[in-house]
């Protein structure tokens, strides 16, 4: 069984062993899943730009025809090198029969990456990989504070820029829900600040004002404050933008966990302003007063109920991606309706 731990994944992606031929990349951070799958393919393909040596398949392609994957894997590249096969959306269809055919042919020469979503421990595809010595499973979880720090440093270094401490702290409160979205926003920020050679807080505010992180924050704040009109508009914007409902639900869950911790501190006779002001990473200054108000209007008991609802929403949205937006909307509207009454 080969199931790498989080700290081992980056080393594996940077230099995948030649002995490995079958990798499953999965997890709740869809942007990170896609990024790591692409990095693996690039590392193995190297300078080989022969289009016949690089194959991309959809999960439905091999679900309908399990032999398709093994046929592609056994095909010898016309101009030499190692053939790479990238299977996208591997969790939406049953591709276990196709994987079983691969595992019965351990000497096949190709390198195969299967990109999947958030798979439970009991998911057949994940169990198949984790129970076989020839396959490797790479989990991709949402970025921690340390991951976001490293991502910020990487992108600013690549752009030849420096960044102020205040700007970095502001960025950390806005990034991390989705690796692909975070990297895209950082690259846009670096391009915007290129002439100044140094990223300041004003650059963060000016260029990421319409970023998905901000939109999510506005959406979650609207639900927590009972601003139903803003909440409805935010849900429409995020759905139109194709944002993953599971990612938003996870972000909302983390936000309410923070509110709950703040409320417990307030119950020890500390002021909401002091508690929110002491959060690390710090709350973006434009959100601070909203967070204080949320801590004031939500009783601890109701926050605990909201946490249960959001936890169930995260699971349901990930298991039912098609229904995810509707599931998320229902949960946030229920939360918003309570907050609307409390805020009055």
Short mmCIF file of C-alpha atoms in Angstrom, two decimals, residues 47-315:
data_model
loop_
_atom_site.label_atom_id
_atom_site.label_comp_id
_atom_site.label_asym_id
_atom_site.label_seq_id
_atom_site.Cartn_x
_atom_site.Cartn_y
_atom_site.Cartn_z
CA UNK A 47 11.32 17.86 -23.24
CA UNK A 48 9.26 15.37 -25.20
CA UNK A 49 6.70 17.45 -27.07
CA UNK A 50 5.47 14.65 -29.34
CA UNK A 51 1.64 14.97 -29.22
CA UNK A 52 1.30 11.23 -29.82
CA UNK A 53 3.18 10.57 -26.58
CA UNK A 54 0.86 12.73 -24.46
CA UNK A 55 -2.71 11.50 -24.14
CA UNK A 56 -5.58 13.14 -22.25
CA UNK A 57 -8.72 11.14 -21.48
CA UNK A 58 -11.97 11.92 -19.73
CA UNK A 59 -13.30 9.63 -17.03
CA UNK A 60 -16.31 8.82 -19.19
CA UNK A 61 -14.01 7.63 -22.01
CA UNK A 62 -12.64 4.76 -19.97
CA UNK A 63 -15.80 4.16 -17.97
CA UNK A 64 -17.64 3.29 -21.18
CA UNK A 65 -14.69 1.28 -22.51
CA UNK A 66 -12.40 -0.06 -19.73
CA UNK A 67 -10.03 -1.54 -22.33
CA UNK A 68 -9.28 1.93 -23.70
CA UNK A 69 -6.91 2.79 -20.87
CA UNK A 70 -4.82 -0.38 -21.05
CA UNK A 71 -4.68 -0.10 -24.85
CA UNK A 72 -3.31 3.43 -24.56
CA UNK A 73 -0.86 2.38 -21.84
CA UNK A 74 0.58 -0.45 -23.95
CA UNK A 75 1.02 1.73 -27.06
CA UNK A 76 4.68 2.36 -27.87
CA UNK A 77 5.51 6.03 -28.71
CA UNK A 78 6.54 6.51 -32.33
CA UNK A 79 9.57 8.68 -31.51
CA UNK A 80 10.65 7.06 -28.25
CA UNK A 81 10.41 8.42 -24.74
CA UNK A 82 7.81 7.53 -22.16
CA UNK A 83 4.14 7.86 -22.99
CA UNK A 84 2.08 9.90 -20.50
CA UNK A 85 -1.66 9.51 -19.98
CA UNK A 86 -3.69 12.05 -18.01
CA UNK A 87 -7.18 10.95 -16.99
CA UNK A 88 -9.37 13.85 -15.90
CA UNK A 89 -12.55 13.67 -13.83
CA UNK A 90 -11.70 10.20 -12.61
CA UNK A 91 -14.15 10.31 -9.70
CA UNK A 92 -17.36 11.05 -11.56
CA UNK A 93 -17.51 7.67 -13.31
CA UNK A 94 -16.70 4.11 -12.34
CA UNK A 95 -13.21 3.58 -13.73
CA UNK A 96 -12.15 0.86 -11.29
CA UNK A 97 -12.47 -1.91 -13.95
CA UNK A 98 -10.04 0.02 -16.18
CA UNK A 99 -7.61 0.47 -13.27
CA UNK A 100 -7.79 -3.23 -12.44
CA UNK A 101 -6.67 -4.06 -15.99
CA UNK A 102 -3.66 -1.78 -15.51
CA UNK A 103 -2.72 -3.39 -12.21
CA UNK A 104 -2.77 -6.80 -13.89
CA UNK A 105 -0.13 -5.51 -16.33
CA UNK A 106 2.58 -4.09 -14.03
CA UNK A 107 5.16 -3.99 -16.82
CA UNK A 108 3.26 -1.55 -19.03
CA UNK A 109 5.70 1.26 -19.97
CA UNK A 110 3.46 4.34 -19.75
CA UNK A 111 3.06 6.83 -16.91
CA UNK A 112 -0.60 7.34 -15.96
CA UNK A 113 -2.07 10.06 -13.73
CA UNK A 114 -5.71 9.90 -12.70
CA UNK A 115 -7.12 13.21 -11.48
CA UNK A 116 -10.07 12.81 -9.11
CA UNK A 117 -12.06 14.88 -6.65
CA UNK A 118 -12.53 14.46 -2.91
CA UNK A 119 -12.64 10.70 -2.34
CA UNK A 120 -13.68 9.13 0.95
CA UNK A 121 -11.58 6.34 2.46
CA UNK A 122 -14.31 3.94 1.39
CA UNK A 123 -14.35 5.12 -2.24
CA UNK A 124 -13.60 2.08 -4.48
CA UNK A 125 -11.04 3.95 -6.58
CA UNK A 126 -9.08 5.20 -3.57
CA UNK A 127 -9.23 1.78 -1.88
CA UNK A 128 -7.94 0.15 -5.05
CA UNK A 129 -4.89 2.43 -5.16
CA UNK A 130 -4.12 2.27 -1.47
CA UNK A 131 -4.30 -1.51 -1.38
CA UNK A 132 -1.93 -2.12 -4.32
CA UNK A 133 1.86 -1.95 -4.08
CA UNK A 134 2.25 -0.73 -7.65
CA UNK A 135 0.04 2.35 -7.36
CA UNK A 136 0.53 5.65 -5.53
CA UNK A 137 -2.20 7.88 -4.07
CA UNK A 138 -1.49 11.60 -3.55
CA UNK A 139 -3.93 13.51 -1.29
CA UNK A 140 -4.44 17.24 -1.91
CA UNK A 141 -5.85 19.15 1.04
CA UNK A 142 -6.57 22.91 1.28
CA UNK A 143 -3.47 25.02 1.84
CA UNK A 144 -2.34 25.68 5.40
CA UNK A 145 -0.90 29.05 6.49
CA UNK A 146 2.57 27.67 5.79
CA UNK A 147 1.54 26.56 2.28
CA UNK A 148 0.10 30.01 1.52
CA UNK A 149 3.31 31.63 2.81
CA UNK A 150 5.36 29.42 0.50
CA UNK A 151 3.07 30.13 -2.45
CA UNK A 152 3.32 33.90 -1.91
CA UNK A 153 7.12 33.69 -1.64
CA UNK A 154 7.34 31.54 -4.77
CA UNK A 155 5.26 33.82 -6.97
CA UNK A 156 6.84 37.07 -5.76
CA UNK A 157 10.34 35.60 -6.19
CA UNK A 158 9.53 34.42 -9.71
CA UNK A 159 8.32 37.94 -10.53
CA UNK A 160 11.43 39.55 -9.01
CA UNK A 161 9.36 41.45 -6.42
CA UNK A 162 9.44 41.96 -2.68
CA UNK A 163 6.37 42.20 -0.47
CA UNK A 164 5.71 44.12 2.73
CA UNK A 165 4.78 42.30 5.91
CA UNK A 166 1.37 44.02 6.02
CA UNK A 167 0.58 43.08 2.42
CA UNK A 168 1.59 39.48 3.05
CA UNK A 169 -0.61 39.22 6.12
CA UNK A 170 -3.54 40.69 4.18
CA UNK A 171 -2.99 38.18 1.38
CA UNK A 172 -2.89 35.25 3.79
CA UNK A 173 -6.40 36.08 4.98
CA UNK A 174 -7.68 36.02 1.38
CA UNK A 175 -5.99 32.99 -0.17
CA UNK A 176 -5.92 29.27 0.44
CA UNK A 177 -9.36 27.88 -0.44
CA UNK A 178 -8.26 26.76 -3.89
CA UNK A 179 -4.62 26.52 -5.07
CA UNK A 180 -5.35 27.35 -8.71
CA UNK A 181 -7.41 30.42 -7.78
CA UNK A 182 -4.79 31.54 -5.24
CA UNK A 183 -1.94 31.23 -7.73
CA UNK A 184 -3.91 33.08 -10.40
CA UNK A 185 -4.65 35.98 -8.06
CA UNK A 186 -1.00 36.17 -6.97
CA UNK A 187 0.23 36.26 -10.56
CA UNK A 188 -2.25 39.03 -11.35
CA UNK A 189 -1.11 40.96 -8.28
CA UNK A 190 2.58 40.62 -9.22
CA UNK A 191 1.90 41.89 -12.72
CA UNK A 192 -0.02 44.85 -11.30
CA UNK A 193 2.78 45.81 -8.88
CA UNK A 194 5.64 45.18 -11.33
CA UNK A 195 6.54 48.85 -11.86
CA UNK A 196 6.72 49.52 -8.10
CA UNK A 197 9.00 46.50 -7.49
CA UNK A 198 7.36 45.99 -4.08
CA UNK A 199 3.88 44.79 -3.18
CA UNK A 200 2.12 46.92 -0.56
CA UNK A 201 -1.29 46.60 1.10
CA UNK A 202 -2.80 49.07 -1.34
CA UNK A 203 -1.87 46.79 -4.26
CA UNK A 204 -3.69 43.90 -2.57
CA UNK A 205 -6.80 45.97 -2.02
CA UNK A 206 -6.78 47.47 -5.50
CA UNK A 207 -6.13 44.39 -7.62
CA UNK A 208 -7.83 41.60 -5.68
CA UNK A 209 -10.98 43.59 -5.04
CA UNK A 210 -12.96 41.28 -7.32
CA UNK A 211 -11.09 38.08 -6.57
CA UNK A 212 -12.93 34.88 -5.71
CA UNK A 213 -11.55 35.02 -2.17
CA UNK A 214 -13.17 38.41 -1.67
CA UNK A 215 -16.40 37.26 -3.28
CA UNK A 216 -16.49 34.25 -0.96
CA UNK A 217 -15.83 36.44 2.05
CA UNK A 218 -18.63 38.80 1.03
CA UNK A 219 -20.96 35.84 0.56
CA UNK A 220 -20.13 34.28 3.92
CA UNK A 221 -20.36 37.64 5.72
CA UNK A 222 -23.75 38.24 4.09
CA UNK A 223 -25.02 34.90 5.40
CA UNK A 224 -23.59 35.44 8.89
CA UNK A 225 -25.10 38.95 9.09
CA UNK A 226 -28.46 38.07 7.54
CA UNK A 227 -28.01 40.33 4.51
CA UNK A 228 -30.28 38.24 2.33
CA UNK A 229 -30.22 40.40 -0.81
CA UNK A 230 -26.42 40.49 -0.87
CA UNK A 231 -26.34 36.75 -0.15
CA UNK A 232 -28.64 35.98 -3.06
CA UNK A 233 -26.55 38.11 -5.44
CA UNK A 234 -23.33 36.51 -4.21
CA UNK A 235 -24.67 33.00 -4.80
CA UNK A 236 -25.58 33.93 -8.35
CA UNK A 237 -22.11 35.39 -9.01
CA UNK A 238 -20.28 32.36 -7.70
CA UNK A 239 -22.49 29.90 -9.56
CA UNK A 240 -22.03 31.87 -12.79
CA UNK A 241 -18.27 31.84 -12.23
CA UNK A 242 -18.20 28.06 -11.87
CA UNK A 243 -16.83 28.08 -8.33
CA UNK A 244 -16.84 24.70 -6.59
CA UNK A 245 -19.69 24.60 -4.02
CA UNK A 246 -17.66 22.21 -1.85
CA UNK A 247 -14.82 24.76 -1.64
CA UNK A 248 -17.21 27.55 -0.63
CA UNK A 249 -18.91 25.33 1.95
CA UNK A 250 -15.50 24.44 3.43
CA UNK A 251 -14.59 28.12 3.63
CA UNK A 252 -17.91 28.89 5.33
CA UNK A 253 -17.33 26.05 7.81
CA UNK A 254 -13.89 27.42 8.72
CA UNK A 255 -15.36 30.90 9.12
CA UNK A 256 -18.04 29.70 11.54
CA UNK A 257 -15.47 27.66 13.45
CA UNK A 258 -13.57 30.92 13.94
CA UNK A 259 -16.76 32.70 15.03
CA UNK A 260 -17.42 29.94 17.55
CA UNK A 261 -13.93 30.21 19.03
CA UNK A 262 -14.31 33.99 19.21
CA UNK A 263 -17.68 33.65 20.94
CA UNK A 264 -16.21 31.34 23.56
CA UNK A 265 -13.55 33.99 24.30
CA UNK A 266 -16.22 36.72 24.50
CA UNK A 267 -18.10 34.58 27.02
CA UNK A 268 -15.00 34.92 29.24
CA UNK A 269 -15.79 38.65 29.41
CA UNK A 270 -13.47 39.81 26.67
CA UNK A 271 -14.70 42.33 24.13
CA UNK A 272 -15.53 41.15 20.62
CA UNK A 273 -13.25 43.86 19.21
CA UNK A 274 -10.25 42.56 21.18
CA UNK A 275 -10.92 38.94 20.29
CA UNK A 276 -11.32 39.59 16.56
CA UNK A 277 -8.35 41.97 16.58
CA UNK A 278 -6.17 39.23 18.06
CA UNK A 279 -6.91 36.63 15.39
CA UNK A 280 -3.94 35.21 13.47
CA UNK A 281 -3.66 35.53 10.54
CA UNK A 282 -5.33 38.91 11.05
CA UNK A 283 -8.73 39.65 9.58
CA UNK A 284 -8.57 41.95 6.55
CA UNK A 285 -9.31 45.45 7.86
CA UNK A 286 -12.44 45.89 5.72
CA UNK A 287 -13.97 42.76 7.29
CA UNK A 288 -13.07 43.45 10.89
CA UNK A 289 -16.22 45.37 11.87
CA UNK A 290 -18.39 42.74 10.15
CA UNK A 291 -16.69 39.96 12.10
CA UNK A 292 -17.16 41.84 15.36
CA UNK A 293 -20.88 42.21 14.64
CA UNK A 294 -21.21 38.52 13.79
CA UNK A 295 -19.62 37.51 17.06
CA UNK A 296 -22.02 39.81 18.89
CA UNK A 297 -25.28 38.58 17.31
CA UNK A 298 -24.61 34.83 17.23
CA UNK A 299 -25.15 32.83 20.45
CA UNK A 300 -22.72 29.95 20.97
CA UNK A 301 -25.54 27.39 20.79
CA UNK A 302 -26.70 28.67 17.40
CA UNK A 303 -23.13 28.72 16.11
CA UNK A 304 -22.81 25.06 17.05
CA UNK A 305 -25.98 24.27 15.09
CA UNK A 306 -24.63 26.20 12.10
CA UNK A 307 -21.40 24.20 12.29
CA UNK A 308 -23.32 20.93 12.14
CA UNK A 309 -25.35 22.15 9.16
CA UNK A 310 -22.24 23.40 7.30
CA UNK A 311 -20.33 20.19 8.00
CA UNK A 312 -23.20 18.21 6.46
CA UNK A 313 -23.27 20.67 3.55
CA UNK A 314 -19.57 20.15 2.82
CA UNK A 315 -20.06 16.38 2.64
#
